[in-house]
Amino acid sequence: MAVLESRWSTRRREKGRRLEQLGITGSSKVVDAWCIDDVLATLIQPGDRVSIEGDNQKQADFLAGALAQADPERLHDLHLLISSVSLPVHLDIFERGVASRLDLAFAGPQSLRLAQLVEDKVVTIGAIHTYVELYARMFVDLPPTVALLCAEGADEDGNLYTGANTEDTPTIAEATAFHDGIVIVQVNKIVDTLPRVDIPGDWVDVVVVSPKPYKLEPLFTRDPGKIGRVEILKAMLAIRGVYERHEIVSLNHGIGLDTAAIELILPTYGEELNLRGRIARNWVLNPHPTLIPAIESGWVESVHCFGGEPGMERYVAARPDVFFTGRDGSLRSNRVLAQLAGQYAIDMFIGSSLQIDGDGNSSTVTAGRLAGFGGAPNMGHDPHGRRHGSAAWLDLASGEGANRRGRKLVVQLVETFKAGGTPTFVDRLDAVDVGEQAGMPLPPVMIYGDDVSHVVTEEGVAYLYKADSIEERREAIAAVAGATPIGLRHDPQVTERLRRDGVVALPEDLGVDVRRADRSLLAAKSVGDLQAWSGGLYDPPARFRNF
Amino acid sequence: MAVLESRWSTRRREKGRRLEQLGITGSSKVVDAWCIDDVLATLIQPGDRVSIEGDNQKQADFLAGALAQADPERLHDLHLLISSVSLPVHLDIFERGVASRLDLAFAGPQSLRLAQLVEDKVVTIGAIHTYVELYARMFVDLPPTVALLCAEGADEDGNLYTGANTEDTPTIAEATAFHDGIVIVQVNKIVDTLPRVDIPGDWVDVVVVSPKPYKLEPLFTRDPGKIGRVEILKAMLAIRGVYERHEIVSLNHGIGLDTAAIELILPTYGEELNLRGRIARNWVLNPHPTLIPAIESGWVESVHCFGGEPGMERYVAARPDVFFTGRDGSLRSNRVLAQLAGQYAIDMFIGSSLQIDGDGNSSTVTAGRLAGFGGAPNMGHDPHGRRHGSAAWLDLASGEGANRRGRKLVVQLVETFKAGGTPTFVDRLDAVDVGEQAGMPLPPVMIYGDDVSHVVTEEGVAYLYKADSIEERREAIAAVAGATPIGLRHDPQVTERLRRDGVVALPEDLGVDVRRADRSLLAAKSVGDLQAWSGGLYDPPARFRNF
C-alpha cells in the first residue's frame, strides 16, 4: 500500500484514532455489553452521521437504547439515518438532544410523535425516502461515519450470521465499511462456528452481545379469521380481471387482508379456473403464512424475500425448492435485492392504500402522521429502465415505432369505504396538507396516478392503462368508487360506455358470481388451519394463537 | 434442521449428488486446473441454467473456455446468463452446440456475430436486459443452476478477494448459492490469508486457479489527446447550460470523449466560473483517469464505482477519502449498488448516443448489431419511485397538488454529425429495424425521448423538460440538430420563439464564448499529463502509453 497522505485519508485516520482510543485494534472484536456506553462515547463524535439499523422488521434496539443514554453535553448534533423509525427510543435520541437531523424511509408506529417533534423543531428531517433510495444515498452523499447494526450471531473474528432476517444489514455494512466508517454490531450470541456467514468479519469493527435478543416484528402475518365476504369478492375480481386476463406469472403482494384473501383462494377459486401453473408462480415477498396453502398445493415455484417472518422459520427451511435459503437451511433475505427484483423482474405490484384521489394518486399518509414510504413507490411504478418483455408486460404495450414499450401492472386493491365509514376515494389526499405543514418540498404521495394501471374495488375493475385521456382515467376511477364523494359523481351513461370499451368491468362482465364470495372459498379459515396446512412446520407467534 | 422431504428439496439433493460425484464434499474446495473438464462435466448437466461471469470489465475466461471445450454429446442445451457477451469464446459455446439459449445485457464487440448466430438459429435469445434487470431475474424466474465466476484470489475455505473489480460477483454468487446452485470460481491465486474478504467462502463450492489471470478491459480510459474543439465547446455549453444552471451536485458520466472533456475543464473553465464546491461533488462512475485533475483540484468529494479501471489501482488506494476502498486499501466496487445509486441518488445522468430520432428516442444499436443496453436505461430515465428532493431535482418540478413531482436530469450530449459525416439525428432509429429483424417484441431503444430532459450539441442546449407538447419537444430537438435531416427542418422563427421562452439556448444565450473552445482549456492534454497530475500514482495501460 502506498504511504497515505494525510489530507486524502482523513476518514481512515479518524477511524483508526477512535478504535485505538477504545483499545480494540488487537485480535478480538468482541466487547462486553456493560461497557457499551464507553464504546459509543469513544467511537461516535458530535456531528457524526450514524446509521441505526431500524429495518422493516429487525431492530438494533440495544445499540439504539445505549445511544439514547449518551450524555448530550459530550455527544450531540448527530445526523441519524434510520430506514424504519419504529421504536420509541429512536425518537428519544432526539428528545435527549443527542441527535438533531434525521433521514428516514418509514415511521409507521412513530409517525404521530415524529410529526410533533418536527413541528417542535426537535427533529430536522433531511428527506423521507423509499428504502432503496436511502441506501443509494449512503453510497453517494450520505456515507455513514458509524453504523449500529444487528445480527443473530458472530464469531470472534466478527463474521456475522443473520439467520432469516438478513434484510438491510449487508448493504449498510458495505456502505460504512468501505468508506472508512465504523461498523458496530449487536448480536444475540457469540459462537465458535457460525451456521453460515452472511457478512464477512472483515467488514465489522466491534461486536457486542446484547443482553436480550434483538426485537423482531411479525409484520406479515394476517389472520384468515379476519377475512370477510368483501375481501373475498375483491380477490375473485382481481384473479379473474387481472391475474387471469393478463397472465400474471411473477408478482409482489403488499401487506393486508385483501392480498391475503387472494393468496387463500388460489387453491380453491384459482384451481376451479384451472389457473395453477399459468399464473402466480414467481413471488417477491416476505414469507407470508397465508401463502402456505398455495405453496402446498403446488402453485408457487419461487419466493424471494425482503426479510423473514417470525414463526415461518421451520416451514421455510423445509421448502428449499421454493425459498432462497443458505447451507444452514434457513432463509436468506436481502431487502435491496428483493426491491430490485420487485422493481424490474416482476409483472405486477398489487397493494392497498388508505386514500386515493380522483386522479388515482394514492397515499398512506393521513392527517398528522409522517408515515413515510417504505418500499411501495419503488415497486409501485412503471420502471422506464426495464427492457425485457413478459406476456403480461407486453399485454399492456402501447405506442408506435421507437415509442412502443411495455408496461408493468401497478394495481390498487381497495374497498370503497374503510371501517367506520371513511371513504377511500377522496377529493384531496391528506398527504397534500401533511406535506405543506411539515414543510416538505412535495406532497408525500405513495403511488402516482399515472403509474397505476388498474384499480380493483368491490364494485369492479378500472383498467386505467386503457384510458385515453386524464378525463377518462377520472371517469374510470369514479365508476368503481361506489358511494364515495368521487363515486357519486360518476355518470351511469359514461360507465356504460366505459364497460363497452373495456375500460371498466363489473363482476358480471368478468364472470364473477358475487353470491359465491364467502368464507367457504378460503383454503384456510384460521391461523390454526395454516399450521395444519404446513404439517406442523409453521409456529404462529403467541399473539396469533387464537384458534 | 428439519428432515427434508425429497419433493421439496430437489435442487439441494441434486447439488449434493453432483458435488459428491466430484468427490469434493470434504475440506478443501480447491481443484486443479488440469481437471477442469471433468469438474464441469460432473457439475453441469444438459438443460442447466448457467451464469458465466462476463461483466462489463472482468471475465471468467478460463471457465468459459473450458465450457466451450465440453463434449456436446454429453453436455448440450444449456441456458446461459451472461451480462456482457464480450469474448469470442462466449459464442463458441453456442456454435459447438453446448448451449442454445442466451439471456444477456450487453454484447459490444460480439454484437455483429451474435446477430448472425441468432439469424442462423444457433442462439435463441430469451431477452436483452439492462445489467440490473438480468440480476433481478436471477432472484425471480432465472436462478442459476451453476455460476462460473472469477476473483483475484481465494483461500482454502473458498473465501474470495476480488480486488478493485468486485463488479457483479457478489450478486451472482448470492443468487446461486442461496438457491442451491453450484458456485465455481476461477482465481488468479490461492493464498493463506486474503487482503480482505469480498465474498464469504460459505457461498462458494469449487475454486480453481486459472493458468493465467482473468481478462480485464480498460474500458473507461480516454486519451485527452483525442479531445478537440467541438468536444470542448459542448463541455462548456453543458457546464454553463446544465451543471451551473441546475446546480448539479451528484451525477454519473457515461463513457466517451464528450464527458471526458467536461471532467478535464472543471479545473479550468469551472474554476473561472467559481463553481468548485457548488457542482459535481458526488460521483457514481468507474475511476475515470480523466477525473484525476478535478480530484486533485479539490472538486470531488466522493466516487462510488461500478467496477475498477486498470492502471488506477495505486491512485485510488491513495485517495480513500474520495473512493470506496477496503481495509487492504484497494477499491471496492459493486455494480448493483452503483446502479442503484445511479438510478435513485443522483441529480443527473449524462451520456452520448449513436442515434437520436426527432422525438428524442436514442439508441446505440445500429444496423446488424445486437449490442444490448448495459446500464444506461436504468440510470437514463426519470425514476418515478424517487421521493427525496435535491436542488436540481426540484428545479425541474412540475404539476400541481398531489401531482407535483421533481425530475431527474437525463442529458444527451452529442455532436450533430459523427466522424465520416453520419448524422446523429435521424428520422428513424436503426434500432427499429434491428428489433424487427431479430424478432424482438419491442425496438431496442436505449433511452426514451420523454425521459430526456436536455439535449446538448455544439449548436446549443434544448431544454426538453420545458416543452409543453410533443410538437414543441420536436421543435427544440430540431433547433440544436444542425444540418442533419432533422435539423434542416427547423423553422428559424420557431427557434427564436423557443429561445425567448427558454426552451432552447444558443452559446451566446449562455454566455459561452465559442472562440475560447480550444485545447488550452484542458487541465490535461495527454495521458502523460494525467500521470503527472496523479503524482505518478496512475499507471496507464501499455496501449495508452503514447506520450
PDB file of C-alpha atoms in Angstrom, chain A residues 1-2 4-12 15 29 127-130 132-133 135-141 143 171 174-175 177-180 195-205 250 282 284 295-296 302 304 317-329 332-334 336-337 340-341 343-346 357 359 361 373 377-378 381 383-389 393-394 397 401-406 429 432 441-443 445-451 537, chain B residues 1-2 4-12 15 29 127-130 132-133 135-141 143 171 174-175 177-180 195-205 250 282 284 295-296 302 304 317-329 332-334 336-337 340-341 343-346 357 359 361 373 377-378 381 383-389 393-394 397 401-406 429 432 441-443 445-451 537:
ATOM      1  CA  MET A   1       0.000   0.000   0.000  1.00  0.00           C
ATOM      2  CA  ALA A   2       1.269   3.465  -0.860  1.00  0.00           C
ATOM      3  CA  LEU A   4      -1.179   7.722   2.547  1.00  0.00           C
ATOM      4  CA  GLU A   5      -1.027  11.474   2.521  1.00  0.00           C
ATOM      5  CA  SER A   6      -2.984  12.673   5.490  1.00  0.00           C
ATOM      6  CA  ARG A   7      -5.096  15.161   3.547  1.00  0.00           C
ATOM      7  CA  TRP A   8      -6.549  12.328   1.438  1.00  0.00           C
ATOM      8  CA  SER A   9      -7.209   9.896   4.275  1.00  0.00           C
ATOM      9  CA  THR A  10      -8.916  11.930   6.968  1.00  0.00           C
ATOM     10  CA  ARG A  11     -11.693   9.365   7.391  1.00  0.00           C
ATOM     11  CA  ARG A  12      -9.315   6.440   7.722  1.00  0.00           C
ATOM     12  CA  LYS A  15     -11.412   5.797  12.354  1.00  0.00           C
ATOM     13  CA  LYS A  29     -13.586  -7.617  18.087  1.00  0.00           C
ATOM     14  CA  ALA A 127     -35.786  13.807   3.452  1.00  0.00           C
ATOM     15  CA  ILE A 128     -38.233  10.914   3.504  1.00  0.00           C
ATOM     16  CA  HIS A 129     -37.098   8.217   1.088  1.00  0.00           C
ATOM     17  CA  THR A 130     -38.046   4.776  -0.046  1.00  0.00           C
ATOM     18  CA  VAL A 132     -33.566   1.693  -1.564  1.00  0.00           C
ATOM     19  CA  GLU A 133     -33.216   5.441  -2.090  1.00  0.00           C
ATOM     20  CA  TYR A 135     -29.354   3.074   0.881  1.00  0.00           C
ATOM     21  CA  ALA A 136     -28.444   4.521  -2.510  1.00  0.00           C
ATOM     22  CA  ARG A 137     -27.558   7.835  -0.853  1.00  0.00           C
ATOM     23  CA  MET A 138     -25.221   6.008   1.572  1.00  0.00           C
ATOM     24  CA  PHE A 139     -23.025   5.401  -1.486  1.00  0.00           C
ATOM     25  CA  VAL A 140     -23.282   8.965  -2.763  1.00  0.00           C
ATOM     26  CA  ASP A 141     -23.763  11.888  -0.395  1.00  0.00           C
ATOM     27  CA  PRO A 143     -21.999   7.644   3.756  1.00  0.00           C
ATOM     28  CA  THR A 171     -25.996  -3.052   2.422  1.00  0.00           C
ATOM     29  CA  GLU A 174     -20.920  -2.291   2.864  1.00  0.00           C
ATOM     30  CA  ALA A 175     -21.617   1.458   2.629  1.00  0.00           C
ATOM     31  CA  ALA A 177     -17.081  -0.446   5.997  1.00  0.00           C
ATOM     32  CA  PHE A 178     -15.814   0.516   2.548  1.00  0.00           C
ATOM     33  CA  HIS A 179     -15.766   4.247   3.195  1.00  0.00           C
ATOM     34  CA  ASP A 180     -13.770   4.065   6.399  1.00  0.00           C
ATOM     35  CA  PRO A 195     -24.122 -21.877  10.786  1.00  0.00           C
ATOM     36  CA  ARG A 196     -23.244 -19.759   7.748  1.00  0.00           C
ATOM     37  CA  VAL A 197     -21.539 -16.425   7.069  1.00  0.00           C
ATOM     38  CA  ASP A 198     -23.825 -13.653   5.855  1.00  0.00           C
ATOM     39  CA  ILE A 199     -21.345 -10.805   6.249  1.00  0.00           C
ATOM     40  CA  PRO A 200     -17.547 -11.203   6.398  1.00  0.00           C
ATOM     41  CA  GLY A 201     -15.883 -10.241   9.670  1.00  0.00           C
ATOM     42  CA  ASP A 202     -13.588  -8.077   7.608  1.00  0.00           C
ATOM     43  CA  TRP A 203     -16.377  -5.513   7.363  1.00  0.00           C
ATOM     44  CA  VAL A 204     -17.027  -5.394  11.112  1.00  0.00           C
ATOM     45  CA  ASP A 205     -15.113  -3.427  13.749  1.00  0.00           C
ATOM     46  CA  SER A 250     -44.347 -13.000 -11.364  1.00  0.00           C
ATOM     47  CA  ASN A 282     -42.719 -16.464  -9.011  1.00  0.00           C
ATOM     48  CA  VAL A 284     -41.159 -11.442  -4.341  1.00  0.00           C
ATOM     49  CA  ILE A 295     -47.317 -23.440  -1.819  1.00  0.00           C
ATOM     50  CA  GLU A 296     -48.537 -26.819  -0.543  1.00  0.00           C
ATOM     51  CA  SER A 302     -40.173 -19.489  -6.070  1.00  0.00           C
ATOM     52  CA  HIS A 304     -37.516 -14.253  -2.846  1.00  0.00           C
ATOM     53  CA  ALA A 317     -36.273 -24.395   5.926  1.00  0.00           C
ATOM     54  CA  ALA A 318     -38.331 -27.410   4.845  1.00  0.00           C
ATOM     55  CA  ARG A 319     -39.152 -25.910   1.415  1.00  0.00           C
ATOM     56  CA  PRO A 320     -35.762 -25.004  -0.133  1.00  0.00           C
ATOM     57  CA  ASP A 321     -37.021 -25.520  -3.677  1.00  0.00           C
ATOM     58  CA  VAL A 322     -39.337 -22.569  -3.126  1.00  0.00           C
ATOM     59  CA  PHE A 323     -37.422 -20.201  -0.841  1.00  0.00           C
ATOM     60  CA  PHE A 324     -33.889 -18.811  -1.047  1.00  0.00           C
ATOM     61  CA  THR A 325     -32.042 -20.496   1.819  1.00  0.00           C
ATOM     62  CA  GLY A 326     -28.468 -20.993   2.964  1.00  0.00           C
ATOM     63  CA  ARG A 327     -26.363 -24.085   3.645  1.00  0.00           C
ATOM     64  CA  ASP A 328     -27.660 -23.979   7.216  1.00  0.00           C
ATOM     65  CA  GLY A 329     -31.200 -24.392   5.891  1.00  0.00           C
ATOM     66  CA  ARG A 332     -31.537 -15.727   3.211  1.00  0.00           C
ATOM     67  CA  SER A 333     -33.375 -12.483   2.648  1.00  0.00           C
ATOM     68  CA  ASN A 334     -31.976  -9.220   1.270  1.00  0.00           C
ATOM     69  CA  VAL A 336     -32.061  -4.327  -1.667  1.00  0.00           C
ATOM     70  CA  LEU A 337     -32.019  -7.358  -3.953  1.00  0.00           C
ATOM     71  CA  LEU A 340     -34.547  -4.717  -7.260  1.00  0.00           C
ATOM     72  CA  ALA A 341     -36.422  -7.891  -8.168  1.00  0.00           C
ATOM     73  CA  GLN A 343     -38.923  -3.245  -9.399  1.00  0.00           C
ATOM     74  CA  TYR A 344     -37.531  -4.859 -12.535  1.00  0.00           C
ATOM     75  CA  ALA A 345     -38.252  -8.588 -12.653  1.00  0.00           C
ATOM     76  CA  ILE A 346     -41.956  -8.936 -11.903  1.00  0.00           C
ATOM     77  CA  ASP A 357     -57.815  10.792  -5.182  1.00  0.00           C
ATOM     78  CA  ASP A 359     -56.648  11.255 -10.484  1.00  0.00           C
ATOM     79  CA  ASN A 361     -52.787   9.308  -6.764  1.00  0.00           C
ATOM     80  CA  PHE A 373     -42.932   5.442   2.115  1.00  0.00           C
ATOM     81  CA  PRO A 377     -43.026   3.645  -4.553  1.00  0.00           C
ATOM     82  CA  ASN A 378     -40.059   1.631  -5.820  1.00  0.00           C
ATOM     83  CA  HIS A 381     -44.316   2.450 -10.568  1.00  0.00           C
ATOM     84  CA  PRO A 383     -39.927   1.424 -14.462  1.00  0.00           C
ATOM     85  CA  HIS A 384     -38.851   3.114 -17.689  1.00  0.00           C
ATOM     86  CA  GLY A 385     -35.487   1.369 -17.354  1.00  0.00           C
ATOM     87  CA  ARG A 386     -36.994  -2.073 -17.988  1.00  0.00           C
ATOM     88  CA  ARG A 387     -36.171  -3.635 -21.365  1.00  0.00           C
ATOM     89  CA  HIS A 388     -37.063  -7.357 -21.212  1.00  0.00           C
ATOM     90  CA  GLY A 389     -40.543  -8.495 -22.155  1.00  0.00           C
ATOM     91  CA  TRP A 393     -45.816  -6.592 -19.653  1.00  0.00           C
ATOM     92  CA  LEU A 394     -46.293  -6.797 -23.413  1.00  0.00           C
ATOM     93  CA  ALA A 397     -47.802  -2.271 -24.503  1.00  0.00           C
ATOM     94  CA  GLY A 401     -42.274   2.571 -33.730  1.00  0.00           C
ATOM     95  CA  ALA A 402     -39.465   3.598 -31.402  1.00  0.00           C
ATOM     96  CA  ASN A 403     -42.057   4.857 -28.922  1.00  0.00           C
ATOM     97  CA  ARG A 404     -43.589   1.426 -28.389  1.00  0.00           C
ATOM     98  CA  ARG A 405     -42.991  -0.038 -24.955  1.00  0.00           C
ATOM     99  CA  GLY A 406     -44.442  -2.467 -22.428  1.00  0.00           C
ATOM    100  CA  LEU A 429     -55.282  13.455  -0.263  1.00  0.00           C
ATOM    101  CA  VAL A 432     -51.062  17.297   0.433  1.00  0.00           C
ATOM    102  CA  PRO A 441     -40.958  20.326  -0.911  1.00  0.00           C
ATOM    103  CA  LEU A 442     -43.534  17.972  -2.486  1.00  0.00           C
ATOM    104  CA  PRO A 443     -46.630  16.183  -1.166  1.00  0.00           C
ATOM    105  CA  VAL A 445     -47.695  10.748  -2.470  1.00  0.00           C
ATOM    106  CA  MET A 446     -47.106   6.978  -2.278  1.00  0.00           C
ATOM    107  CA  ILE A 447     -48.011   5.994  -5.837  1.00  0.00           C
ATOM    108  CA  TYR A 448     -48.722   8.433  -8.654  1.00  0.00           C
ATOM    109  CA  GLY A 449     -51.971   8.105 -10.580  1.00  0.00           C
ATOM    110  CA  ASP A 450     -50.314   7.858 -13.957  1.00  0.00           C
ATOM    111  CA  ASP A 451     -48.342   4.829 -12.759  1.00  0.00           C
ATOM    112  CA  LEU A 537     -43.955 -26.675  10.470  1.00  0.00           C
TER     113      LEU A 537
ATOM    114  CA  MET B   1     -32.684 -28.659  10.567  1.00  0.00           C
ATOM    115  CA  ALA B   2     -35.953 -30.467   9.830  1.00  0.00           C
ATOM    116  CA  LEU B   4     -36.212 -32.519   4.199  1.00  0.00           C
ATOM    117  CA  GLU B   5     -38.893 -34.168   2.154  1.00  0.00           C
ATOM    118  CA  SER B   6     -37.355 -35.026  -1.170  1.00  0.00           C
ATOM    119  CA  ARG B   7     -40.108 -33.428  -3.247  1.00  0.00           C
ATOM    120  CA  TRP B   8     -39.368 -30.022  -1.689  1.00  0.00           C
ATOM    121  CA  SER B   9     -35.581 -30.209  -1.944  1.00  0.00           C
ATOM    122  CA  THR B  10     -34.863 -31.413  -5.462  1.00  0.00           C
ATOM    123  CA  ARG B  11     -32.335 -28.658  -6.086  1.00  0.00           C
ATOM    124  CA  ARG B  12     -30.434 -29.310  -2.890  1.00  0.00           C
ATOM    125  CA  LYS B  15     -26.437 -30.254  -5.928  1.00  0.00           C
ATOM    126  CA  LYS B  29     -12.688 -26.510  -2.144  1.00  0.00           C
ATOM    127  CA  ALA B 127     -34.315 -11.274 -23.694  1.00  0.00           C
ATOM    128  CA  ILE B 128     -31.868  -8.386 -23.739  1.00  0.00           C
ATOM    129  CA  HIS B 129     -31.828  -6.669 -20.370  1.00  0.00           C
ATOM    130  CA  THR B 130     -30.057  -3.934 -18.547  1.00  0.00           C
ATOM    131  CA  VAL B 132     -29.651  -4.914 -13.005  1.00  0.00           C
ATOM    132  CA  GLU B 133     -32.711  -6.394 -14.704  1.00  0.00           C
ATOM    133  CA  TYR B 135     -29.589  -9.862 -11.925  1.00  0.00           C
ATOM    134  CA  ALA B 136     -33.114  -9.132 -10.674  1.00  0.00           C
ATOM    135  CA  ARG B 137     -34.430 -12.071 -12.682  1.00  0.00           C
ATOM    136  CA  MET B 138     -31.846 -14.373 -11.060  1.00  0.00           C
ATOM    137  CA  PHE B 139     -33.874 -13.904  -7.868  1.00  0.00           C
ATOM    138  CA  VAL B 140     -37.234 -14.452  -9.569  1.00  0.00           C
ATOM    139  CA  ASP B 141     -37.555 -16.703 -12.600  1.00  0.00           C
ATOM    140  CA  PRO B 143     -31.980 -18.571 -10.699  1.00  0.00           C
ATOM    141  CA  THR B 171     -24.757 -10.595  -6.689  1.00  0.00           C
ATOM    142  CA  GLU B 174     -25.801 -14.729  -3.813  1.00  0.00           C
ATOM    143  CA  ALA B 175     -28.483 -15.646  -6.363  1.00  0.00           C
ATOM    144  CA  ALA B 177     -25.537 -20.027  -3.554  1.00  0.00           C
ATOM    145  CA  PHE B 178     -28.803 -19.284  -1.764  1.00  0.00           C
ATOM    146  CA  HIS B 179     -30.989 -21.243  -4.154  1.00  0.00           C
ATOM    147  CA  ASP B 180     -28.963 -24.448  -4.031  1.00  0.00           C
ATOM    148  CA  PRO B 195      -6.047  -8.992   1.939  1.00  0.00           C
ATOM    149  CA  ARG B 196      -9.787  -8.731   2.610  1.00  0.00           C
ATOM    150  CA  VAL B 197     -12.869 -10.904   2.169  1.00  0.00           C
ATOM    151  CA  ASP B 198     -15.275  -9.735  -0.515  1.00  0.00           C
ATOM    152  CA  ILE B 199     -17.412 -12.882  -0.614  1.00  0.00           C
ATOM    153  CA  PRO B 200     -17.647 -15.469   2.187  1.00  0.00           C
ATOM    154  CA  GLY B 201     -16.318 -18.947   1.379  1.00  0.00           C
ATOM    155  CA  ASP B 202     -19.629 -20.243   2.607  1.00  0.00           C
ATOM    156  CA  TRP B 203     -21.152 -19.198  -0.712  1.00  0.00           C
ATOM    157  CA  VAL B 204     -18.538 -20.964  -2.834  1.00  0.00           C
ATOM    158  CA  ASP B 205     -18.375 -24.657  -3.771  1.00  0.00           C
ATOM    159  CA  SER B 250     -24.407  14.410  -7.766  1.00  0.00           C
ATOM    160  CA  ASN B 282     -20.601  13.333  -5.614  1.00  0.00           C
ATOM    161  CA  VAL B 284     -21.135   7.469  -9.459  1.00  0.00           C
ATOM    162  CA  ILE B 295      -9.978  15.277  -7.847  1.00  0.00           C
ATOM    163  CA  GLU B 296      -6.533  16.790  -7.291  1.00  0.00           C
ATOM    164  CA  SER B 302     -16.857  11.084  -3.358  1.00  0.00           C
ATOM    165  CA  HIS B 304     -18.711   5.183  -5.944  1.00  0.00           C
ATOM    166  CA  ALA B 317      -5.734   3.395  -2.958  1.00  0.00           C
ATOM    167  CA  ALA B 318      -4.021   6.705  -2.172  1.00  0.00           C
ATOM    168  CA  ARG B 319      -7.324   8.662  -2.145  1.00  0.00           C
ATOM    169  CA  PRO B 320      -9.574   6.815   0.327  1.00  0.00           C
ATOM    170  CA  ASP B 321     -11.462   9.963   1.296  1.00  0.00           C
ATOM    171  CA  VAL B 322     -12.779  10.067  -2.270  1.00  0.00           C
ATOM    172  CA  PHE B 323     -13.176   6.415  -3.296  1.00  0.00           C
ATOM    173  CA  PHE B 324     -14.852   3.477  -1.558  1.00  0.00           C
ATOM    174  CA  THR B 325     -11.982   1.210  -0.523  1.00  0.00           C
ATOM    175  CA  GLY B 326     -11.405  -1.765   1.755  1.00  0.00           C
ATOM    176  CA  ARG B 327      -9.085  -2.358   4.725  1.00  0.00           C
ATOM    177  CA  ASP B 328      -6.484  -3.562   2.227  1.00  0.00           C
ATOM    178  CA  GLY B 329      -6.533  -0.144   0.578  1.00  0.00           C
ATOM    179  CA  ARG B 332     -14.423  -1.934  -3.532  1.00  0.00           C
ATOM    180  CA  SER B 333     -16.803  -1.637  -6.447  1.00  0.00           C
ATOM    181  CA  ASN B 334     -20.267  -3.158  -6.778  1.00  0.00           C
ATOM    182  CA  VAL B 336     -25.730  -3.416  -8.423  1.00  0.00           C
ATOM    183  CA  LEU B 337     -25.198  -0.878  -5.660  1.00  0.00           C
ATOM    184  CA  LEU B 340     -28.935   1.722  -7.526  1.00  0.00           C
ATOM    185  CA  ALA B 341     -27.044   4.872  -6.598  1.00  0.00           C
ATOM    186  CA  GLN B 343     -30.760   5.445 -10.507  1.00  0.00           C
ATOM    187  CA  TYR B 344     -32.019   6.940  -7.263  1.00  0.00           C
ATOM    188  CA  ALA B 345     -29.381   9.047  -5.546  1.00  0.00           C
ATOM    189  CA  ILE B 346     -28.020  11.370  -8.221  1.00  0.00           C
ATOM    190  CA  ASP B 357     -34.687  10.477 -33.518  1.00  0.00           C
ATOM    191  CA  ASP B 359     -38.879  12.529 -30.697  1.00  0.00           C
ATOM    192  CA  ASN B 361     -35.543   8.458 -28.523  1.00  0.00           C
ATOM    193  CA  PHE B 373     -28.249  -1.998 -23.247  1.00  0.00           C
ATOM    194  CA  PRO B 377     -31.582   2.662 -19.401  1.00  0.00           C
ATOM    195  CA  ASN B 378     -31.533   2.127 -15.642  1.00  0.00           C
ATOM    196  CA  HIS B 381     -34.708   7.537 -17.033  1.00  0.00           C
ATOM    197  CA  PRO B 383     -37.396   7.132 -11.720  1.00  0.00           C
ATOM    198  CA  HIS B 384     -40.987   7.561 -10.570  1.00  0.00           C
ATOM    199  CA  GLY B 385     -40.085   5.718  -7.371  1.00  0.00           C
ATOM    200  CA  ARG B 386     -37.870   8.572  -6.145  1.00  0.00           C
ATOM    201  CA  ARG B 387     -39.218  10.609  -3.241  1.00  0.00           C
ATOM    202  CA  HIS B 388     -36.365  12.673  -1.778  1.00  0.00           C
ATOM    203  CA  GLY B 389     -35.657  16.149  -3.103  1.00  0.00           C
ATOM    204  CA  TRP B 393     -34.426  17.578  -8.937  1.00  0.00           C
ATOM    205  CA  LEU B 394     -36.799  20.189  -7.558  1.00  0.00           C
ATOM    206  CA  ALA B 397     -40.507  20.032 -10.745  1.00  0.00           C
ATOM    207  CA  GLY B 401     -51.194  19.494  -5.775  1.00  0.00           C
ATOM    208  CA  ALA B 402     -50.757  15.747  -5.411  1.00  0.00           C
ATOM    209  CA  ASN B 403     -49.490  15.602  -8.997  1.00  0.00           C
ATOM    210  CA  ARG B 404     -46.478  17.787  -8.293  1.00  0.00           C
ATOM    211  CA  ARG B 405     -43.140  15.975  -8.521  1.00  0.00           C
ATOM    212  CA  GLY B 406     -39.468  16.536  -9.185  1.00  0.00           C
ATOM    213  CA  LEU B 429     -33.543   4.750 -35.430  1.00  0.00           C
ATOM    214  CA  VAL B 432     -36.431  -0.213 -35.016  1.00  0.00           C
ATOM    215  CA  PRO B 441     -41.097  -7.780 -29.184  1.00  0.00           C
ATOM    216  CA  LEU B 442     -40.122  -4.101 -28.937  1.00  0.00           C
ATOM    217  CA  PRO B 443     -37.463  -1.946 -30.602  1.00  0.00           C
ATOM    218  CA  VAL B 445     -34.383   1.794 -27.635  1.00  0.00           C
ATOM    219  CA  MET B 446     -31.703   2.841 -25.138  1.00  0.00           C
ATOM    220  CA  ILE B 447     -33.342   5.944 -23.664  1.00  0.00           C
ATOM    221  CA  TYR B 448     -36.887   7.060 -24.373  1.00  0.00           C
ATOM    222  CA  GLY B 449     -37.483  10.589 -25.611  1.00  0.00           C
ATOM    223  CA  ASP B 450     -39.907  11.504 -22.856  1.00  0.00           C
ATOM    224  CA  ASP B 451     -37.263  10.672 -20.255  1.00  0.00           C
ATOM    225  CA  LEU B 537       0.261   7.100  -8.898  1.00  0.00           C
TER     226      LEU B 537
END
